[in-house]
Amino acid sequence: MDRTALLQIDSVNVLTRAHYLPLYARLGGYPRTLLEQPPGTQEDAVRVLDSRGLAAAAGAEAVAALANGASRAGGIWGRLKPFAGERQPEAEAILRRISAEGPLAASDLEGARGAGGWWGWSDAKSALEWLFWTGRITTATRRASFERVYDLTERVLPGAILDSATPSEPDAHRHLLRIAARPLGIATAGDLRDYFRLSPDDAKPRIAELVEAGEFIPVRVEGWTQPAYLDPTARRPRRVRARALLALFDL
């Protein structure tokens, strides 16, 4: 986990949950309970958090865009926008309940169910997701039904992470790109930025800076139509003959 930094979480559960399979493919049998109490989860991924400030800086633009009315993924962000404005008192009331009662899920709160299947969020769920995006709550655990249970961020994350300094957005983006390059080894700009869902406008100048600093090496890969970047610490893998079960959301 220190090397990959995140595992994709998904509700698909034909054999087992998707985030258990990449480790099994690489390591064989391992204690699955090691992943069942992660240090924090964000945007449906298990992440190794070395700094709350890093996450806050990287997510600041997303929260600002949401508050200003930007939309994403079929209007999901647009659905949260009212909780940054006229419906903010509803979100604040839910925050007070979590503070007083402890961890809560959307199903623990009253509210009309939305339409649209998987993304048919209730009003309570939308308010929770707004609080989640602003960093005031985070995922404490998940129930057997895969439902998120939220708690105050300061009651979930370790004190050392909570007390860490918040870097500038460019510094945070550069660090996230370095983390992405480590497990990928060699990657296009799109691969690097998508690892932590950075925008093209944020990633492009930071990649150029990392190239200038010698932290990324521009290379050409036969058969690829886009330029690629090599992590200088990457090693050419040994040639092995083996078989592995790969997850749908594997790297």
mmCIF file of C-alpha atoms in Angstrom, residues 43-221:
data_model
loop_
_atom_site.group_PDB
_atom_site.id
_atom_site.type_symbol
_atom_site.label_atom_id
_atom_site.label_comp_id
_atom_site.label_asym_id
_atom_site.label_seq_id
_atom_site.Cartn_x
_atom_site.Cartn_y
_atom_site.Cartn_z
ATOM 1 C CA GLU A 43 -13.847 9.064 -3.464
ATOM 2 C CA ASP A 44 -14.321 5.283 -3.323
ATOM 3 C CA ALA A 45 -10.657 4.446 -2.895
ATOM 4 C CA VAL A 46 -8.548 3.210 -0.025
ATOM 5 C CA ARG A 47 -5.680 5.676 0.241
ATOM 6 C CA VAL A 48 -2.545 5.871 2.309
ATOM 7 C CA LEU A 49 -2.771 9.373 3.760
ATOM 8 C CA ASP A 50 0.567 10.931 4.649
ATOM 9 C CA SER A 51 -0.949 14.345 5.188
ATOM 10 C CA ARG A 52 -4.450 15.696 5.626
ATOM 11 C CA GLY A 53 -3.065 18.984 4.390
ATOM 12 C CA LEU A 54 -1.997 17.321 1.146
ATOM 13 C CA ALA A 55 -5.494 15.986 0.590
ATOM 14 C CA ALA A 56 -7.014 19.337 1.536
ATOM 15 C CA ALA A 57 -4.838 21.268 -0.897
ATOM 16 C CA ALA A 58 -5.429 18.799 -3.718
ATOM 17 C CA GLY A 59 -9.182 18.919 -3.163
ATOM 18 C CA ALA A 60 -9.504 22.655 -2.645
ATOM 19 C CA GLU A 61 -10.136 23.395 -6.316
ATOM 20 C CA ALA A 62 -12.817 20.703 -6.513
ATOM 21 C CA VAL A 63 -14.672 22.163 -3.547
ATOM 22 C CA ALA A 64 -14.367 25.691 -4.940
ATOM 23 C CA ALA A 65 -15.683 24.551 -8.307
ATOM 24 C CA LEU A 66 -18.619 22.869 -6.612
ATOM 25 C CA ALA A 67 -19.461 26.000 -4.634
ATOM 26 C CA ASN A 68 -19.321 28.029 -7.840
ATOM 27 C CA GLY A 69 -21.738 25.757 -9.647
ATOM 28 C CA ALA A 70 -19.447 23.519 -11.712
ATOM 29 C CA SER A 71 -20.818 20.080 -12.574
ATOM 30 C CA ARG A 72 -19.171 16.686 -12.910
ATOM 31 C CA ALA A 73 -20.109 13.113 -13.763
ATOM 32 C CA GLY A 74 -23.617 13.726 -14.994
ATOM 33 C CA GLY A 75 -24.434 16.493 -12.559
ATOM 34 C CA ILE A 76 -23.378 14.829 -9.303
ATOM 35 C CA TRP A 77 -21.526 17.941 -8.169
ATOM 36 C CA GLY A 78 -24.385 20.105 -9.363
ATOM 37 C CA ARG A 79 -26.685 18.124 -7.078
ATOM 38 C CA LEU A 80 -24.512 19.053 -4.104
ATOM 39 C CA LYS A 81 -24.306 22.756 -4.948
ATOM 40 C CA PRO A 82 -27.405 23.791 -2.943
ATOM 41 C CA PHE A 83 -25.728 22.574 0.252
ATOM 42 C CA ALA A 84 -23.026 25.199 -0.281
ATOM 43 C CA GLY A 85 -25.746 27.862 -0.406
ATOM 44 C CA GLU A 86 -29.429 27.952 0.432
ATOM 45 C CA ARG A 87 -29.504 24.420 1.897
ATOM 46 C CA GLN A 88 -26.344 24.736 3.948
ATOM 47 C CA PRO A 89 -28.354 24.854 7.245
ATOM 48 C CA GLU A 90 -29.546 21.290 6.504
ATOM 49 C CA ALA A 91 -25.966 20.105 6.124
ATOM 50 C CA GLU A 92 -24.970 21.904 9.315
ATOM 51 C CA ALA A 93 -27.816 20.179 11.186
ATOM 52 C CA ILE A 94 -26.577 16.779 10.019
ATOM 53 C CA LEU A 95 -23.043 17.717 11.065
ATOM 54 C CA ARG A 96 -24.342 18.545 14.560
ATOM 55 C CA ARG A 97 -26.082 15.157 14.750
ATOM 56 C CA ILE A 98 -22.895 13.318 13.837
ATOM 57 C CA SER A 99 -20.982 15.363 16.395
ATOM 58 C CA ALA A 100 -23.480 14.499 19.136
ATOM 59 C CA GLU A 101 -24.503 10.932 18.186
ATOM 60 C CA GLY A 102 -21.380 9.519 16.564
ATOM 61 C CA PRO A 103 -20.947 7.882 13.130
ATOM 62 C CA LEU A 104 -24.039 7.909 10.898
ATOM 63 C CA ALA A 105 -24.955 6.663 7.423
ATOM 64 C CA ALA A 106 -27.459 8.173 5.022
ATOM 65 C CA SER A 107 -29.972 5.456 5.952
ATOM 66 C CA ASP A 108 -29.833 6.643 9.578
ATOM 67 C CA LEU A 109 -31.127 10.052 8.552
ATOM 68 C CA GLU A 110 -34.527 11.100 7.319
ATOM 69 C CA GLY A 111 -34.933 12.322 3.765
ATOM 70 C CA ALA A 112 -36.660 11.652 0.483
ATOM 71 C CA ARG A 113 -34.979 9.107 -1.770
ATOM 72 C CA GLY A 114 -33.849 10.493 -5.099
ATOM 73 C CA ALA A 115 -34.499 8.933 -8.498
ATOM 74 C CA GLY A 116 -31.938 7.290 -10.735
ATOM 75 C CA GLY A 117 -30.764 3.987 -9.280
ATOM 76 C CA TRP A 118 -27.154 3.982 -8.030
ATOM 77 C CA TRP A 119 -26.870 7.782 -8.096
ATOM 78 C CA GLY A 120 -30.390 8.330 -6.809
ATOM 79 C CA TRP A 121 -29.177 9.923 -3.605
ATOM 80 C CA SER A 122 -31.518 11.057 -0.865
ATOM 81 C CA ASP A 123 -31.328 14.631 0.381
ATOM 82 C CA ALA A 124 -29.463 13.358 3.445
ATOM 83 C CA LYS A 125 -26.924 11.526 1.286
ATOM 84 C CA SER A 126 -26.325 14.635 -0.815
ATOM 85 C CA ALA A 127 -25.785 16.716 2.319
ATOM 86 C CA LEU A 128 -23.370 14.098 3.679
ATOM 87 C CA GLU A 129 -21.419 14.096 0.425
ATOM 88 C CA TRP A 130 -21.142 17.880 0.542
ATOM 89 C CA LEU A 131 -19.727 17.681 4.083
ATOM 90 C CA PHE A 132 -17.432 14.893 2.863
ATOM 91 C CA TRP A 133 -16.093 16.984 -0.034
ATOM 92 C CA THR A 134 -15.426 19.941 2.278
ATOM 93 C CA GLY A 135 -13.402 17.690 4.579
ATOM 94 C CA ARG A 136 -15.544 18.125 7.679
ATOM 95 C CA ILE A 137 -16.518 14.448 7.767
ATOM 96 C CA THR A 138 -14.904 11.349 6.328
ATOM 97 C CA THR A 139 -15.642 7.648 6.012
ATOM 98 C CA ALA A 140 -15.334 5.910 9.365
ATOM 99 C CA THR A 141 -16.252 2.458 8.028
ATOM 100 C CA ARG A 142 -18.597 0.671 5.632
ATOM 101 C CA ARG A 143 -21.478 -1.581 6.545
ATOM 102 C CA ALA A 144 -22.010 -5.061 5.137
ATOM 103 C CA SER A 145 -24.327 -3.479 2.550
ATOM 104 C CA PHE A 146 -21.314 -1.405 1.363
ATOM 105 C CA GLU A 147 -22.936 1.773 2.708
ATOM 106 C CA ARG A 148 -20.567 4.475 3.915
ATOM 107 C CA VAL A 149 -20.705 5.450 7.581
ATOM 108 C CA TYR A 150 -19.475 8.997 8.209
ATOM 109 C CA ASP A 151 -17.877 10.591 11.256
ATOM 110 C CA LEU A 152 -16.115 13.834 12.070
ATOM 111 C CA THR A 153 -12.755 13.904 10.325
ATOM 112 C CA GLU A 154 -10.909 14.647 13.563
ATOM 113 C CA ARG A 155 -12.347 11.476 15.116
ATOM 114 C CA VAL A 156 -11.184 9.270 12.224
ATOM 115 C CA LEU A 157 -7.759 10.432 11.107
ATOM 116 C CA PRO A 158 -4.665 10.191 13.337
ATOM 117 C CA GLY A 159 -3.524 13.334 15.085
ATOM 118 C CA ALA A 160 -0.256 13.476 13.135
ATOM 119 C CA ILE A 161 -2.214 13.706 9.889
ATOM 120 C CA LEU A 162 -4.686 16.244 11.247
ATOM 121 C CA ASP A 163 -1.866 18.472 12.486
ATOM 122 C CA SER A 164 0.174 18.379 9.277
ATOM 123 C CA ALA A 165 0.623 21.621 7.384
ATOM 124 C CA THR A 166 -1.398 22.343 4.258
ATOM 125 C CA PRO A 167 0.903 22.820 1.244
ATOM 126 C CA SER A 168 0.130 25.033 -1.705
ATOM 127 C CA GLU A 169 -1.975 23.500 -4.477
ATOM 128 C CA PRO A 170 1.010 23.287 -6.896
ATOM 129 C CA ASP A 171 3.110 21.520 -4.233
ATOM 130 C CA ALA A 172 0.258 19.111 -3.490
ATOM 131 C CA HIS A 173 -0.258 18.339 -7.170
ATOM 132 C CA ARG A 174 3.458 17.731 -7.731
ATOM 133 C CA HIS A 175 3.559 15.345 -4.777
ATOM 134 C CA LEU A 176 0.495 13.436 -5.971
ATOM 135 C CA LEU A 177 2.061 13.078 -9.429
ATOM 136 C CA ARG A 178 5.248 11.711 -7.840
ATOM 137 C CA ILE A 179 3.182 9.172 -5.915
ATOM 138 C CA ALA A 180 1.347 8.168 -9.119
ATOM 139 C CA ALA A 181 4.601 7.688 -11.043
ATOM 140 C CA ARG A 182 6.000 5.292 -8.447
ATOM 141 C CA PRO A 183 3.634 2.335 -9.015
ATOM 142 C CA LEU A 184 3.078 3.095 -12.706
ATOM 143 C CA GLY A 185 6.795 3.200 -13.544
ATOM 144 C CA ILE A 186 6.143 4.568 -17.022
ATOM 145 C CA ALA A 187 2.995 6.459 -17.958
ATOM 146 C CA THR A 188 1.399 9.102 -20.143
ATOM 147 C CA ALA A 189 0.339 12.452 -18.731
ATOM 148 C CA GLY A 190 -3.252 11.186 -18.729
ATOM 149 C CA ASP A 191 -2.269 8.129 -16.703
ATOM 150 C CA LEU A 192 -0.405 10.230 -14.157
ATOM 151 C CA ARG A 193 -3.131 12.792 -13.613
ATOM 152 C CA ASP A 194 -5.951 10.239 -13.532
ATOM 153 C CA TYR A 195 -4.356 8.348 -10.642
ATOM 154 C CA PHE A 196 -5.619 10.997 -8.223
ATOM 155 C CA ARG A 197 -8.200 12.554 -10.573
ATOM 156 C CA LEU A 198 -6.240 15.751 -11.185
ATOM 157 C CA SER A 199 -7.474 18.029 -13.947
ATOM 158 C CA PRO A 200 -5.411 18.473 -17.149
ATOM 159 C CA ASP A 201 -4.894 22.155 -16.334
ATOM 160 C CA ASP A 202 -3.478 21.282 -12.920
ATOM 161 C CA ALA A 203 -1.312 18.385 -14.076
ATOM 162 C CA LYS A 204 0.253 19.735 -17.278
ATOM 163 C CA PRO A 205 2.429 22.516 -15.773
ATOM 164 C CA ARG A 206 3.378 20.354 -12.795
ATOM 165 C CA ILE A 207 4.551 17.509 -15.067
ATOM 166 C CA ALA A 208 6.673 20.008 -17.011
ATOM 167 C CA GLU A 209 8.217 21.191 -13.748
ATOM 168 C CA LEU A 210 8.979 17.622 -12.660
ATOM 169 C CA VAL A 211 10.621 16.948 -16.032
ATOM 170 C CA GLU A 212 12.757 20.083 -15.677
ATOM 171 C CA ALA A 213 13.767 18.983 -12.170
ATOM 172 C CA GLY A 214 14.797 15.557 -13.479
ATOM 173 C CA GLU A 215 12.142 13.731 -11.481
ATOM 174 C CA PHE A 216 10.351 12.531 -14.647
ATOM 175 C CA ILE A 217 12.216 11.388 -17.764
ATOM 176 C CA PRO A 218 10.415 11.946 -21.106
ATOM 177 C CA VAL A 219 10.500 8.742 -23.180
ATOM 178 C CA ARG A 220 8.867 7.262 -26.267
ATOM 179 C CA VAL A 221 7.143 3.888 -26.057
#
